[in-house]
Amino acid sequence: MEFVMASIDGTLIPLVGIVFGCSIAIVAIIAGTVKASLRRKHVEESRREIAAYVAEGSMTPEDAERILAAGPKDRGCNI
């Protein structure tokens, strides 16, 4: 008696490979989008916090400008 799944003209293994590969790609795309979104959220929170310090007078606008200019630059695909 042959193994039933292997007797489907050899199409099952490539099909499983394609489905598995596409699933990994979709998960990677979603994870990258979530990561970029969270990074941008934290940058905006930091900018708001610095603006609040300037508004209350505990930081000068020049200091705030230097801090914001010294922040990490967007370097593309860095992990």
mmCIF file of C-alpha atoms in Angstrom:
data_model
loop_
_atom_site.group_PDB
_atom_site.id
_atom_site.type_symbol
_atom_site.label_atom_id
_atom_site.label_comp_id
_atom_site.label_asym_id
_atom_site.label_seq_id
_atom_site.Cartn_x
_atom_site.Cartn_y
_atom_site.Cartn_z
ATOM 1 C CA MET A 1 0.000 0.000 0.000
ATOM 2 C CA GLU A 2 1.433 3.353 -1.031
ATOM 3 C CA PHE A 3 1.506 6.473 1.045
ATOM 4 C CA VAL A 4 -1.582 8.389 -0.069
ATOM 5 C CA MET A 5 -0.173 11.945 0.113
ATOM 6 C CA ALA A 6 2.904 11.064 -1.951
ATOM 7 C CA SER A 7 0.820 9.580 -4.739
ATOM 8 C CA ILE A 8 -0.769 12.853 -5.827
ATOM 9 C CA ASP A 9 1.552 13.129 -8.845
ATOM 10 C CA GLY A 10 4.278 14.847 -6.818
ATOM 11 C CA THR A 11 2.380 18.122 -6.565
ATOM 12 C CA LEU A 12 1.809 18.099 -2.832
ATOM 13 C CA ILE A 13 5.375 18.883 -1.775
ATOM 14 C CA PRO A 14 5.800 21.922 -4.083
ATOM 15 C CA LEU A 15 2.345 23.140 -3.078
ATOM 16 C CA VAL A 16 3.193 22.920 0.633
ATOM 17 C CA GLY A 17 6.489 24.705 -0.065
ATOM 18 C CA ILE A 18 4.772 27.545 -1.897
ATOM 19 C CA VAL A 19 2.120 27.963 0.809
ATOM 20 C CA PHE A 20 4.764 27.884 3.551
ATOM 21 C CA GLY A 21 6.969 30.397 1.711
ATOM 22 C CA CYS A 22 4.087 32.787 1.122
ATOM 23 C CA SER A 23 3.056 32.510 4.758
ATOM 24 C CA ILE A 24 6.553 33.441 5.897
ATOM 25 C CA ALA A 25 6.589 36.398 3.482
ATOM 26 C CA ILE A 26 3.237 37.671 4.757
ATOM 27 C CA VAL A 27 4.344 37.386 8.396
ATOM 28 C CA ALA A 28 7.596 39.233 7.587
ATOM 29 C CA ILE A 29 5.722 42.051 5.850
ATOM 30 C CA ILE A 30 3.292 42.437 8.753
ATOM 31 C CA ALA A 31 6.108 42.366 11.323
ATOM 32 C CA GLY A 32 8.071 44.997 9.394
ATOM 33 C CA THR A 33 5.033 47.244 9.168
ATOM 34 C CA VAL A 34 4.318 46.939 12.891
ATOM 35 C CA LYS A 35 7.976 47.636 13.722
ATOM 36 C CA ALA A 36 8.078 50.759 11.540
ATOM 37 C CA SER A 37 4.801 51.973 12.998
ATOM 38 C CA LEU A 38 5.988 51.536 16.580
ATOM 39 C CA ARG A 39 9.298 53.264 15.819
ATOM 40 C CA ARG A 40 7.478 56.265 14.337
ATOM 41 C CA LYS A 41 5.116 56.379 17.327
ATOM 42 C CA HIS A 42 8.037 56.546 19.764
ATOM 43 C CA VAL A 43 9.731 59.286 17.736
ATOM 44 C CA GLU A 44 6.567 61.367 17.808
ATOM 45 C CA GLU A 45 6.145 60.823 21.555
ATOM 46 C CA SER A 46 9.709 62.026 22.109
ATOM 47 C CA ARG A 47 9.122 65.108 19.986
ATOM 48 C CA ARG A 48 5.975 65.936 21.966
ATOM 49 C CA GLU A 49 7.797 65.473 25.250
ATOM 50 C CA ILE A 50 10.602 67.814 24.167
ATOM 51 C CA ALA A 51 8.014 70.360 23.014
ATOM 52 C CA ALA A 52 6.375 70.171 26.444
ATOM 53 C CA TYR A 53 9.717 70.873 28.143
ATOM 54 C CA VAL A 54 10.181 73.919 25.921
ATOM 55 C CA ALA A 55 6.635 75.096 26.633
ATOM 56 C CA GLU A 56 7.083 74.878 30.401
ATOM 57 C CA GLY A 57 10.412 76.712 30.167
ATOM 58 C CA SER A 58 12.684 73.992 31.536
ATOM 59 C CA MET A 59 14.470 73.729 28.173
ATOM 60 C CA THR A 60 15.451 76.358 25.666
ATOM 61 C CA PRO A 61 14.285 76.072 22.074
ATOM 62 C CA GLU A 62 17.930 75.917 20.980
ATOM 63 C CA ASP A 63 18.576 72.905 23.230
ATOM 64 C CA ALA A 64 15.450 71.200 21.910
ATOM 65 C CA GLU A 65 16.532 71.846 18.347
ATOM 66 C CA ARG A 66 19.948 70.312 19.024
ATOM 67 C CA ILE A 67 18.399 67.242 20.654
ATOM 68 C CA LEU A 68 16.001 66.699 17.773
ATOM 69 C CA ALA A 69 18.755 67.201 15.201
ATOM 70 C CA ALA A 70 21.021 64.708 17.013
ATOM 71 C CA GLY A 71 18.450 61.925 16.949
ATOM 72 C CA PRO A 72 18.930 58.752 14.948
ATOM 73 C CA LYS A 73 18.564 59.188 11.217
ATOM 74 C CA ASP A 74 16.423 56.856 9.150
ATOM 75 C CA ARG A 75 19.001 54.518 7.659
ATOM 76 C CA GLY A 76 16.794 52.274 5.574
ATOM 77 C CA CYS A 77 16.838 48.557 6.308
ATOM 78 C CA ASN A 78 18.712 48.540 9.620
ATOM 79 C CA ILE A 79 17.308 46.071 12.086
#
